[in-house]
PDB file of C-alpha atoms in Angstrom:
ATOM      1  CA  MET A  15      43.846 -17.135 106.914  1.00  0.00           C
ATOM      2  CA  SER A  16      45.638 -20.650 106.062  1.00  0.00           C
ATOM      3  CA  SER A  17      43.875 -21.859 102.729  1.00  0.00           C
ATOM      4  CA  TYR A  18      45.393 -23.180  99.335  1.00  0.00           C
ATOM      5  CA  HIS A  19      44.348 -22.277  95.848  1.00  0.00           C
ATOM      6  CA  ALA A  20      44.661 -23.397  92.643  1.00  0.00           C
ATOM      7  CA  VAL A  21      44.283 -22.280  88.927  1.00  0.00           C
ATOM      8  CA  VAL A  22      43.459 -25.665  87.193  1.00  0.00           C
ATOM      9  CA  PRO A  23      43.961 -26.625  83.666  1.00  0.00           C
ATOM     10  CA  VAL A  24      40.690 -28.072  82.071  1.00  0.00           C
ATOM     11  CA  SER A  25      39.099 -29.536  78.850  1.00  0.00           C
ATOM     12  CA  TRP A  26      36.898 -26.698  77.947  1.00  0.00           C
ATOM     13  CA  SER A  27      34.328 -29.695  76.140  1.00  0.00           C
ATOM     14  CA  ARG A  28      34.028 -31.489  79.429  1.00  0.00           C
ATOM     15  CA  LEU A  29      33.204 -28.326  81.590  1.00  0.00           C
ATOM     16  CA  THR A  30      31.112 -26.997  79.618  1.00  0.00           C
ATOM     17  CA  MET A  31      29.253 -30.181  77.199  1.00  0.00           C
ATOM     18  CA  GLU A  32      28.895 -32.378  79.823  1.00  0.00           C
ATOM     19  CA  VAL A  33      29.418 -31.266  83.410  1.00  0.00           C
ATOM     20  CA  LEU A  34      27.751 -27.601  83.179  1.00  0.00           C
ATOM     21  CA  PRO A  35      24.934 -28.685  81.224  1.00  0.00           C
ATOM     22  CA  ALA A  36      23.990 -31.479  83.967  1.00  0.00           C
ATOM     23  CA  TRP A  37      24.560 -28.984  86.168  1.00  0.00           C
ATOM     24  CA  VAL A  38      21.868 -27.065  84.358  1.00  0.00           C
ATOM     25  CA  GLU A  39      19.523 -30.440  84.931  1.00  0.00           C
ATOM     26  CA  THR A  40      20.371 -30.556  88.735  1.00  0.00           C
ATOM     27  CA  LEU A  41      18.824 -26.792  88.774  1.00  0.00           C
ATOM     28  CA  GLN A  42      15.997 -27.355  87.057  1.00  0.00           C
ATOM     29  CA  SER A  43      15.303 -30.882  89.755  1.00  0.00           C
ATOM     30  CA  MET A  44      15.868 -33.378  86.227  1.00  0.00           C
ATOM     31  CA  ARG A  45      18.177 -35.222  88.546  1.00  0.00           C
ATOM     32  CA  SER A  46      19.524 -34.649  92.474  1.00  0.00           C
ATOM     33  CA  VAL A  47      22.814 -33.064  93.579  1.00  0.00           C
ATOM     34  CA  THR A  48      23.727 -36.331  94.978  1.00  0.00           C
ATOM     35  CA  SER A  49      23.769 -38.211  91.635  1.00  0.00           C
ATOM     36  CA  PHE A  50      25.535 -35.409  90.091  1.00  0.00           C
ATOM     37  CA  ALA A  51      27.674 -35.516  92.523  1.00  0.00           C
ATOM     38  CA  GLU A  52      28.198 -39.417  92.050  1.00  0.00           C
ATOM     39  CA  LYS A  53      29.447 -38.878  88.666  1.00  0.00           C
ATOM     40  CA  PHE A  54      31.232 -36.486  88.184  1.00  0.00           C
ATOM     41  CA  ALA A  55      33.016 -35.513  91.715  1.00  0.00           C
ATOM     42  CA  PRO A  56      32.580 -39.623  92.759  1.00  0.00           C
ATOM     43  CA  ASN A  57      35.215 -38.905  95.466  1.00  0.00           C
ATOM     44  CA  GLU A  58      32.952 -36.387  97.232  1.00  0.00           C
ATOM     45  CA  ALA A  59      29.662 -38.134  97.198  1.00  0.00           C
ATOM     46  CA  GLU A  60      29.618 -40.044 100.390  1.00  0.00           C
ATOM     47  CA  LEU A  61      30.382 -36.005 101.937  1.00  0.00           C
ATOM     48  CA  VAL A  62      27.150 -34.707  99.426  1.00  0.00           C
ATOM     49  CA  THR A  63      25.164 -37.132 100.864  1.00  0.00           C
ATOM     50  CA  ALA A  64      25.567 -36.893 104.334  1.00  0.00           C
ATOM     51  CA  MET A  65      24.960 -33.374 103.536  1.00  0.00           C
ATOM     52  CA  GLY A  66      20.714 -34.472 103.766  1.00  0.00           C
ATOM     53  CA  LYS A  67      18.524 -31.877 103.946  1.00  0.00           C
ATOM     54  CA  GLU A  68      20.167 -29.144 102.618  1.00  0.00           C
ATOM     55  CA  VAL A  69      20.753 -31.777  98.936  1.00  0.00           C
ATOM     56  CA  ALA A  70      17.222 -32.816  98.981  1.00  0.00           C
ATOM     57  CA  ARG A  71      15.574 -29.296  98.373  1.00  0.00           C
ATOM     58  CA  THR A  72      15.312 -27.775  95.264  1.00  0.00           C
ATOM     59  CA  SER A  73      16.281 -24.388  93.604  1.00  0.00           C
ATOM     60  CA  PRO A  74      13.385 -22.232  93.672  1.00  0.00           C
ATOM     61  CA  PRO A  75      11.417 -22.082  90.725  1.00  0.00           C
ATOM     62  CA  GLY A  76      12.114 -19.587  87.871  1.00  0.00           C
ATOM     63  CA  TYR A  77      15.897 -19.454  89.598  1.00  0.00           C
ATOM     64  CA  LEU A  78      17.179 -19.681  85.899  1.00  0.00           C
ATOM     65  CA  GLN A  79      14.929 -17.516  83.920  1.00  0.00           C
ATOM     66  CA  GLU A  80      15.645 -15.119  86.565  1.00  0.00           C
ATOM     67  CA  ILE A  81      19.353 -14.504  86.306  1.00  0.00           C
ATOM     68  CA  GLY A  82      18.912 -14.358  82.638  1.00  0.00           C
ATOM     69  CA  TRP A  83      20.761 -18.140  81.777  1.00  0.00           C
ATOM     70  CA  THR A  84      20.684 -18.999  78.355  1.00  0.00           C
ATOM     71  CA  PRO A  85      21.295 -22.819  77.223  1.00  0.00           C
ATOM     72  CA  GLY A  86      24.686 -23.392  75.928  1.00  0.00           C
ATOM     73  CA  ALA A  87      26.237 -20.668  77.591  1.00  0.00           C
ATOM     74  CA  PRO A  88      29.679 -21.730  79.148  1.00  0.00           C
ATOM     75  CA  PHE A  89      29.407 -19.458  82.484  1.00  0.00           C
ATOM     76  CA  ALA A  90      27.414 -16.917  84.375  1.00  0.00           C
ATOM     77  CA  GLU A  91      27.896 -13.116  84.866  1.00  0.00           C
ATOM     78  CA  ALA A  92      28.479 -12.961  88.463  1.00  0.00           C
ATOM     79  CA  ASP A  93      26.405  -9.812  88.742  1.00  0.00           C
ATOM     80  CA  ARG A  94      22.749 -11.382  87.510  1.00  0.00           C
ATOM     81  CA  LEU A  95      22.915 -13.706  90.519  1.00  0.00           C
ATOM     82  CA  ARG A  96      24.274 -10.571  92.972  1.00  0.00           C
ATOM     83  CA  ALA A  97      20.681  -8.803  91.387  1.00  0.00           C
ATOM     84  CA  SER A  98      18.288 -11.833  91.844  1.00  0.00           C
ATOM     85  CA  ALA A  99      15.919 -12.067  94.727  1.00  0.00           C
ATOM     86  CA  LEU A 100      15.825 -15.921  94.074  1.00  0.00           C
ATOM     87  CA  HIS A 101      20.034 -16.329  93.847  1.00  0.00           C
ATOM     88  CA  SER A 102      19.501 -14.909  97.444  1.00  0.00           C
ATOM     89  CA  GLU A 103      16.947 -16.981  98.728  1.00  0.00           C
ATOM     90  CA  LEU A 104      19.421 -19.670  97.203  1.00  0.00           C
ATOM     91  CA  ASP A 105      22.208 -18.390  99.581  1.00  0.00           C
ATOM     92  CA  ARG A 106      20.283 -17.789 102.986  1.00  0.00           C
ATOM     93  CA  SER A 107      19.163 -21.350 102.967  1.00  0.00           C
ATOM     94  CA  GLY A 108      22.433 -22.517 102.503  1.00  0.00           C
ATOM     95  CA  LEU A 109      21.652 -24.047  99.675  1.00  0.00           C
ATOM     96  CA  ALA A 110      24.196 -22.348  97.358  1.00  0.00           C
ATOM     97  CA  ALA A 111      26.979 -23.518  99.292  1.00  0.00           C
ATOM     98  CA  VAL A 112      26.340 -26.833  98.976  1.00  0.00           C
ATOM     99  CA  HIS A 113      26.456 -26.380  95.202  1.00  0.00           C
ATOM    100  CA  THR A 114      29.754 -24.419  95.360  1.00  0.00           C
ATOM    101  CA  PHE A 115      31.588 -27.467  96.665  1.00  0.00           C
ATOM    102  CA  VAL A 116      29.923 -29.779  94.697  1.00  0.00           C
ATOM    103  CA  VAL A 117      30.203 -27.989  91.217  1.00  0.00           C
ATOM    104  CA  CYS A 118      34.173 -26.904  92.517  1.00  0.00           C
ATOM    105  CA  HIS A 119      35.103 -30.556  93.222  1.00  0.00           C
ATOM    106  CA  ALA A 120      33.196 -31.747  89.710  1.00  0.00           C
ATOM    107  CA  ILE A 121      35.683 -29.231  87.871  1.00  0.00           C
ATOM    108  CA  ARG A 122      38.757 -31.031  90.060  1.00  0.00           C
ATOM    109  CA  PHE A 123      37.153 -34.543  89.086  1.00  0.00           C
ATOM    110  CA  SER A 124      35.588 -34.400  86.209  1.00  0.00           C
ATOM    111  CA  THR A 125      37.348 -31.855  83.880  1.00  0.00           C
ATOM    112  CA  SER A 126      41.032 -30.545  85.135  1.00  0.00           C
ATOM    113  CA  VAL A 127      43.456 -32.080  82.359  1.00  0.00           C
ATOM    114  CA  ASP A 128      47.224 -32.855  82.947  1.00  0.00           C
ATOM    115  CA  LEU A 129      49.272 -31.175  80.875  1.00  0.00           C
ATOM    116  CA  ALA A 130      51.432 -33.095  78.274  1.00  0.00           C
ATOM    117  CA  GLY A 131      55.027 -33.231  78.388  1.00  0.00           C
ATOM    118  CA  ASP A 132      57.816 -32.866  81.173  1.00  0.00           C
ATOM    119  CA  ASP A 133      56.962 -31.137  84.023  1.00  0.00           C
ATOM    120  CA  PRO A 134      59.100 -28.699  84.992  1.00  0.00           C
ATOM    121  CA  PHE A 135      57.696 -28.184  88.925  1.00  0.00           C
ATOM    122  CA  GLU A 136      57.735 -31.880  89.240  1.00  0.00           C
ATOM    123  CA  ASP A 137      59.814 -31.539  92.632  1.00  0.00           C
ATOM    124  CA  ASP A 138      57.594 -28.608  94.036  1.00  0.00           C
ATOM    125  CA  GLY A 139      54.557 -31.049  94.203  1.00  0.00           C
ATOM    126  CA  TYR A 140      52.526 -29.227  97.065  1.00  0.00           C
ATOM    127  CA  TYR A 141      51.773 -26.170  94.993  1.00  0.00           C
ATOM    128  CA  ALA A 142      52.428 -28.221  91.426  1.00  0.00           C
ATOM    129  CA  ARG A 143      49.597 -30.777  91.653  1.00  0.00           C
ATOM    130  CA  LEU A 144      46.368 -31.118  92.942  1.00  0.00           C
ATOM    131  CA  HIS A 145      46.562 -32.706  96.258  1.00  0.00           C
ATOM    132  CA  ASP A 146      43.432 -35.624  95.246  1.00  0.00           C
ATOM    133  CA  ALA A 147      42.662 -37.820  92.215  1.00  0.00           C
ATOM    134  CA  PRO A 148      43.578 -37.124  89.656  1.00  0.00           C
ATOM    135  CA  TYR A 149      46.431 -35.209  91.347  1.00  0.00           C
ATOM    136  CA  CYS A 150      46.921 -32.990  87.892  1.00  0.00           C
ATOM    137  CA  GLN A 151      49.042 -30.243  87.353  1.00  0.00           C
ATOM    138  CA  VAL A 152      47.937 -26.764  88.755  1.00  0.00           C
ATOM    139  CA  ALA A 153      49.140 -23.702  89.608  1.00  0.00           C
ATOM    140  CA  GLY A 154      48.858 -23.554  93.033  1.00  0.00           C
ATOM    141  CA  THR A 155      49.348 -20.180  96.289  1.00  0.00           C
ATOM    142  CA  LYS A 156      48.760 -19.931  99.898  1.00  0.00           C
ATOM    143  CA  ASN A 157      46.352 -17.637 100.813  1.00  0.00           C
ATOM    144  CA  ARG A 158      46.215 -15.605  97.951  1.00  0.00           C
ATOM    145  CA  PHE A 159      47.843 -15.388  94.476  1.00  0.00           C
ATOM    146  CA  HIS A 160      50.537 -12.979  95.293  1.00  0.00           C
ATOM    147  CA  PHE A 161      51.769 -11.899  91.955  1.00  0.00           C
ATOM    148  CA  LEU A 162      48.604  -9.586  91.446  1.00  0.00           C
ATOM    149  CA  ASP A 163      49.766  -7.170  93.957  1.00  0.00           C
ATOM    150  CA  ALA A 164      51.876  -6.144  91.223  1.00  0.00           C
ATOM    151  CA  LEU A 165      49.125  -5.554  88.978  1.00  0.00           C
ATOM    152  CA  PHE A 166      46.536  -4.651  91.362  1.00  0.00           C
ATOM    153  CA  THR A 167      45.846  -2.190  94.923  1.00  0.00           C
ATOM    154  CA  THR A 168      44.873  -4.718  97.470  1.00  0.00           C
ATOM    155  CA  THR A 169      42.582  -3.480 100.402  1.00  0.00           C
ATOM    156  CA  TRP A 170      41.475  -5.805 103.132  1.00  0.00           C
ATOM    157  CA  ARG A 171      37.711  -4.869 103.921  1.00  0.00           C
ATOM    158  CA  PRO A 172      36.931  -7.075 107.258  1.00  0.00           C
ATOM    159  CA  GLU A 173      33.506  -6.291 107.755  1.00  0.00           C
ATOM    160  CA  ARG A 174      32.928  -8.099 104.068  1.00  0.00           C
ATOM    161  CA  ARG A 175      35.767 -10.345 104.966  1.00  0.00           C
ATOM    162  CA  VAL A 176      37.643  -9.929 101.455  1.00  0.00           C
ATOM    163  CA  TYR A 177      40.207  -8.017  99.647  1.00  0.00           C
ATOM    164  CA  ASP A 178      38.877  -5.555  97.006  1.00  0.00           C
ATOM    165  CA  TYR A 179      41.259  -5.160  94.264  1.00  0.00           C
ATOM    166  CA  ALA A 180      41.956  -2.320  91.999  1.00  0.00           C
ATOM    167  CA  ALA A 181      43.747  -2.096  88.441  1.00  0.00           C
ATOM    168  CA  ARG A 182      47.125  -0.206  88.824  1.00  0.00           C
ATOM    169  CA  PRO A 183      46.990   2.669  86.190  1.00  0.00           C
ATOM    170  CA  VAL A 184      50.388   0.936  84.711  1.00  0.00           C
ATOM    171  CA  VAL A 185      47.594  -2.243  83.736  1.00  0.00           C
ATOM    172  CA  ALA A 186      46.303  -2.283  80.093  1.00  0.00           C
ATOM    173  CA  PRO A 187      42.403  -2.673  80.135  1.00  0.00           C
ATOM    174  CA  PRO A 188      42.510  -5.891  78.145  1.00  0.00           C
ATOM    175  CA  LEU A 189      44.977  -7.848  80.692  1.00  0.00           C
ATOM    176  CA  ARG A 190      42.794  -6.636  83.557  1.00  0.00           C
ATOM    177  CA  ASP A 191      39.661  -8.017  82.036  1.00  0.00           C
ATOM    178  CA  LEU A 192      41.968 -11.463  81.240  1.00  0.00           C
ATOM    179  CA  LEU A 193      42.831 -11.496  85.217  1.00  0.00           C
ATOM    180  CA  ASP A 194      39.560 -10.382  86.946  1.00  0.00           C
ATOM    181  CA  ALA A 195      38.004 -12.767  85.008  1.00  0.00           C
ATOM    182  CA  LEU A 196      40.251 -15.672  85.985  1.00  0.00           C
ATOM    183  CA  PHE A 197      40.554 -14.373  89.330  1.00  0.00           C
ATOM    184  CA  LEU A 198      38.311 -11.827  90.456  1.00  0.00           C
ATOM    185  CA  SER A 199      34.615 -13.257  91.206  1.00  0.00           C
ATOM    186  CA  THR A 200      33.388 -11.176  87.756  1.00  0.00           C
ATOM    187  CA  ARG A 201      32.420 -15.087  86.328  1.00  0.00           C
ATOM    188  CA  THR A 202      30.351 -17.853  87.523  1.00  0.00           C
ATOM    189  CA  PHE A 203      28.027 -20.645  87.158  1.00  0.00           C
ATOM    190  CA  PRO A 204      24.349 -20.821  88.186  1.00  0.00           C
ATOM    191  CA  GLY A 205      23.292 -21.791  91.571  1.00  0.00           C
ATOM    192  CA  ILE A 206      26.150 -21.537  93.680  1.00  0.00           C
ATOM    193  CA  GLN A 207      28.008 -18.697  95.884  1.00  0.00           C
ATOM    194  CA  VAL A 208      29.143 -15.582  94.367  1.00  0.00           C
ATOM    195  CA  LEU A 209      30.957 -12.827  96.562  1.00  0.00           C
ATOM    196  CA  ASP A 210      29.356  -9.677  97.278  1.00  0.00           C
ATOM    197  CA  ARG A 211      30.918  -7.699  93.949  1.00  0.00           C
ATOM    198  CA  ASN A 212      33.418  -8.053  91.419  1.00  0.00           C
ATOM    199  CA  ALA A 213      37.169  -7.468  91.962  1.00  0.00           C
ATOM    200  CA  THR A 214      36.989  -9.849  95.427  1.00  0.00           C
ATOM    201  CA  TRP A 215      38.711 -12.430  96.641  1.00  0.00           C
ATOM    202  CA  PRO A 216      37.699 -14.014  99.552  1.00  0.00           C
ATOM    203  CA  GLY A 217      39.539 -13.603 103.369  1.00  0.00           C
ATOM    204  CA  TYR A 218      38.253 -16.831 104.844  1.00  0.00           C
ATOM    205  CA  ASP A 219      39.001 -20.737 103.995  1.00  0.00           C
ATOM    206  CA  ASP A 220      35.592 -21.797 102.403  1.00  0.00           C
ATOM    207  CA  THR A 221      35.253 -23.169  98.736  1.00  0.00           C
ATOM    208  CA  TRP A 222      34.618 -20.582  96.150  1.00  0.00           C
ATOM    209  CA  PHE A 223      34.514 -20.470  92.324  1.00  0.00           C
ATOM    210  CA  GLN A 224      36.511 -17.795  91.324  1.00  0.00           C
ATOM    211  CA  GLY A 225      36.995 -17.157  87.656  1.00  0.00           C
ATOM    212  CA  LEU A 226      37.668 -18.840  84.244  1.00  0.00           C
ATOM    213  CA  LEU A 227      39.400 -18.294  81.008  1.00  0.00           C
ATOM    214  CA  ALA A 228      37.851 -19.562  77.744  1.00  0.00           C
ATOM    215  CA  PRO A 229      40.733 -21.433  75.393  1.00  0.00           C
ATOM    216  CA  GLN A 230      41.254 -18.388  73.068  1.00  0.00           C
ATOM    217  CA  GLU A 231      41.307 -15.981  76.486  1.00  0.00           C
ATOM    218  CA  VAL A 232      44.455 -18.507  77.508  1.00  0.00           C
ATOM    219  CA  GLY A 233      46.034 -17.348  74.396  1.00  0.00           C
ATOM    220  CA  ARG A 234      45.674 -13.653  75.260  1.00  0.00           C
ATOM    221  CA  LEU A 235      46.996 -14.169  78.588  1.00  0.00           C
ATOM    222  CA  ALA A 236      49.634 -16.400  77.572  1.00  0.00           C
ATOM    223  CA  SER A 237      51.100 -13.370  75.485  1.00  0.00           C
ATOM    224  CA  CYS A 238      50.878 -11.325  78.441  1.00  0.00           C
ATOM    225  CA  LEU A 239      52.833 -13.340  80.952  1.00  0.00           C
ATOM    226  CA  ASP A 240      56.117 -11.462  79.396  1.00  0.00           C
ATOM    227  CA  GLU A 241      54.709  -8.087  81.586  1.00  0.00           C
ATOM    228  CA  ILE A 242      53.255  -9.247  84.272  1.00  0.00           C
ATOM    229  CA  ALA A 243      56.354 -10.683  85.094  1.00  0.00           C
ATOM    230  CA  GLN A 244      58.309  -7.065  84.150  1.00  0.00           C
ATOM    231  CA  LEU A 245      55.415  -5.657  86.311  1.00  0.00           C
ATOM    232  CA  GLU A 246      56.671  -8.283  88.882  1.00  0.00           C
ATOM    233  CA  ALA A 247      60.755  -7.936  88.494  1.00  0.00           C
ATOM    234  CA  ALA A 248      60.247  -4.261  89.181  1.00  0.00           C
ATOM    235  CA  ARG A 249      58.651  -4.950  92.970  1.00  0.00           C
ATOM    236  CA  ASP A 250      60.999  -4.799  96.196  1.00  0.00           C
ATOM    237  CA  THR A 251      62.880  -8.308  95.495  1.00  0.00           C
ATOM    238  CA  ASP A 252      61.228  -9.145  99.411  1.00  0.00           C
ATOM    239  CA  ASP A 253      57.964  -8.961  98.206  1.00  0.00           C
ATOM    240  CA  GLN A 254      58.136 -11.151  94.424  1.00  0.00           C
ATOM    241  CA  ASP A 255      55.795 -14.487  94.402  1.00  0.00           C
ATOM    242  CA  GLU A 256      58.279 -16.907  94.274  1.00  0.00           C
ATOM    243  CA  LEU A 257      55.105 -19.116  92.666  1.00  0.00           C
ATOM    244  CA  PHE A 258      54.747 -16.555  89.453  1.00  0.00           C
ATOM    245  CA  PRO A 259      56.891 -19.245  87.215  1.00  0.00           C
ATOM    246  CA  LEU A 260      54.726 -22.120  88.341  1.00  0.00           C
ATOM    247  CA  PHE A 261      51.489 -19.949  87.200  1.00  0.00           C
ATOM    248  CA  ALA A 262      53.160 -18.760  83.762  1.00  0.00           C
ATOM    249  CA  ASP A 263      54.466 -22.091  83.121  1.00  0.00           C
ATOM    250  CA  ARG A 264      50.752 -23.565  83.793  1.00  0.00           C
ATOM    251  CA  VAL A 265      49.741 -20.760  81.613  1.00  0.00           C
ATOM    252  CA  ARG A 266      52.043 -21.125  78.297  1.00  0.00           C
ATOM    253  CA  ARG A 267      51.261 -24.742  78.078  1.00  0.00           C
ATOM    254  CA  ALA A 268      47.886 -24.972  78.371  1.00  0.00           C
ATOM    255  CA  ALA A 269      47.828 -22.091  75.886  1.00  0.00           C
ATOM    256  CA  ALA A 270      49.578 -24.598  73.510  1.00  0.00           C
ATOM    257  CA  GLU A 271      47.016 -27.297  74.349  1.00  0.00           C
ATOM    258  CA  GLY A 272      43.894 -25.602  73.850  1.00  0.00           C
ATOM    259  CA  LEU A 273      42.563 -25.691  76.742  1.00  0.00           C
ATOM    260  CA  ALA A 274      40.404 -23.449  79.808  1.00  0.00           C
ATOM    261  CA  LEU A 275      41.831 -22.484  83.100  1.00  0.00           C
ATOM    262  CA  VAL A 276      39.746 -22.193  86.478  1.00  0.00           C
ATOM    263  CA  THR A 277      40.526 -20.657  89.534  1.00  0.00           C
ATOM    264  CA  LEU A 278      39.259 -22.589  92.767  1.00  0.00           C
ATOM    265  CA  HIS A 279      39.561 -20.983  96.242  1.00  0.00           C
ATOM    266  CA  ASN A 280      40.542 -23.632  98.531  1.00  0.00           C
ATOM    267  CA  GLY A 281      40.562 -26.033  95.846  1.00  0.00           C
ATOM    268  CA  LEU A 282      44.315 -27.161  95.580  1.00  0.00           C
TER     269      LEU A 282
END
């Protein structure tokens, strides 16, 4: 595996009041997936159009009702999609994979926000900015966010092609919940792929939506960064994550601006 991921600062209002409602309309067949891409991910619209048969199909009738979707909700609990027979149908058809690609690129293109002020990581451009337009500041990494190893035990499950995470006893439940929500497959959007259970990270290179935090939650995470840094510093020197300072900077500055955070697997 050699994939590159990003925690992306995003506008909460753009995400929840523009992109997500338009996506729900797409699932309701009020607009096509191609037209959604043309508006919110125009840099990928040609590729989406080329997907042809997959994007021409629609979601099963009653899908949103079966997953318990509430109009105006900012996200869906991933377990609701896992429990849905109609979501399984969407997944088997290949349509959920197409949806995931479109939604993740819409988030990158239409909701990401360049943080205000000077970027202290301006010279570390590979992991510090999106590689495509709009090239906003992010916290990137390769393969996994390795500082999480100071807070979770990680087990590779080759039969499922995922990493399972379990919080270490030193991690307080409120911090664990924030990190689960941002990284570990507990929150999602309707109609897209989800891993087979919570507390997981993909072990392959496909595009996945891994989680998000609302602005108030980003503020709470920012207040925990010193605690995370202490746990990270306590590890063997050779294991410490040199990209943690980049992550901490993006969290602090996003919190100061009232931004949300979204984690995109294969999204750098």
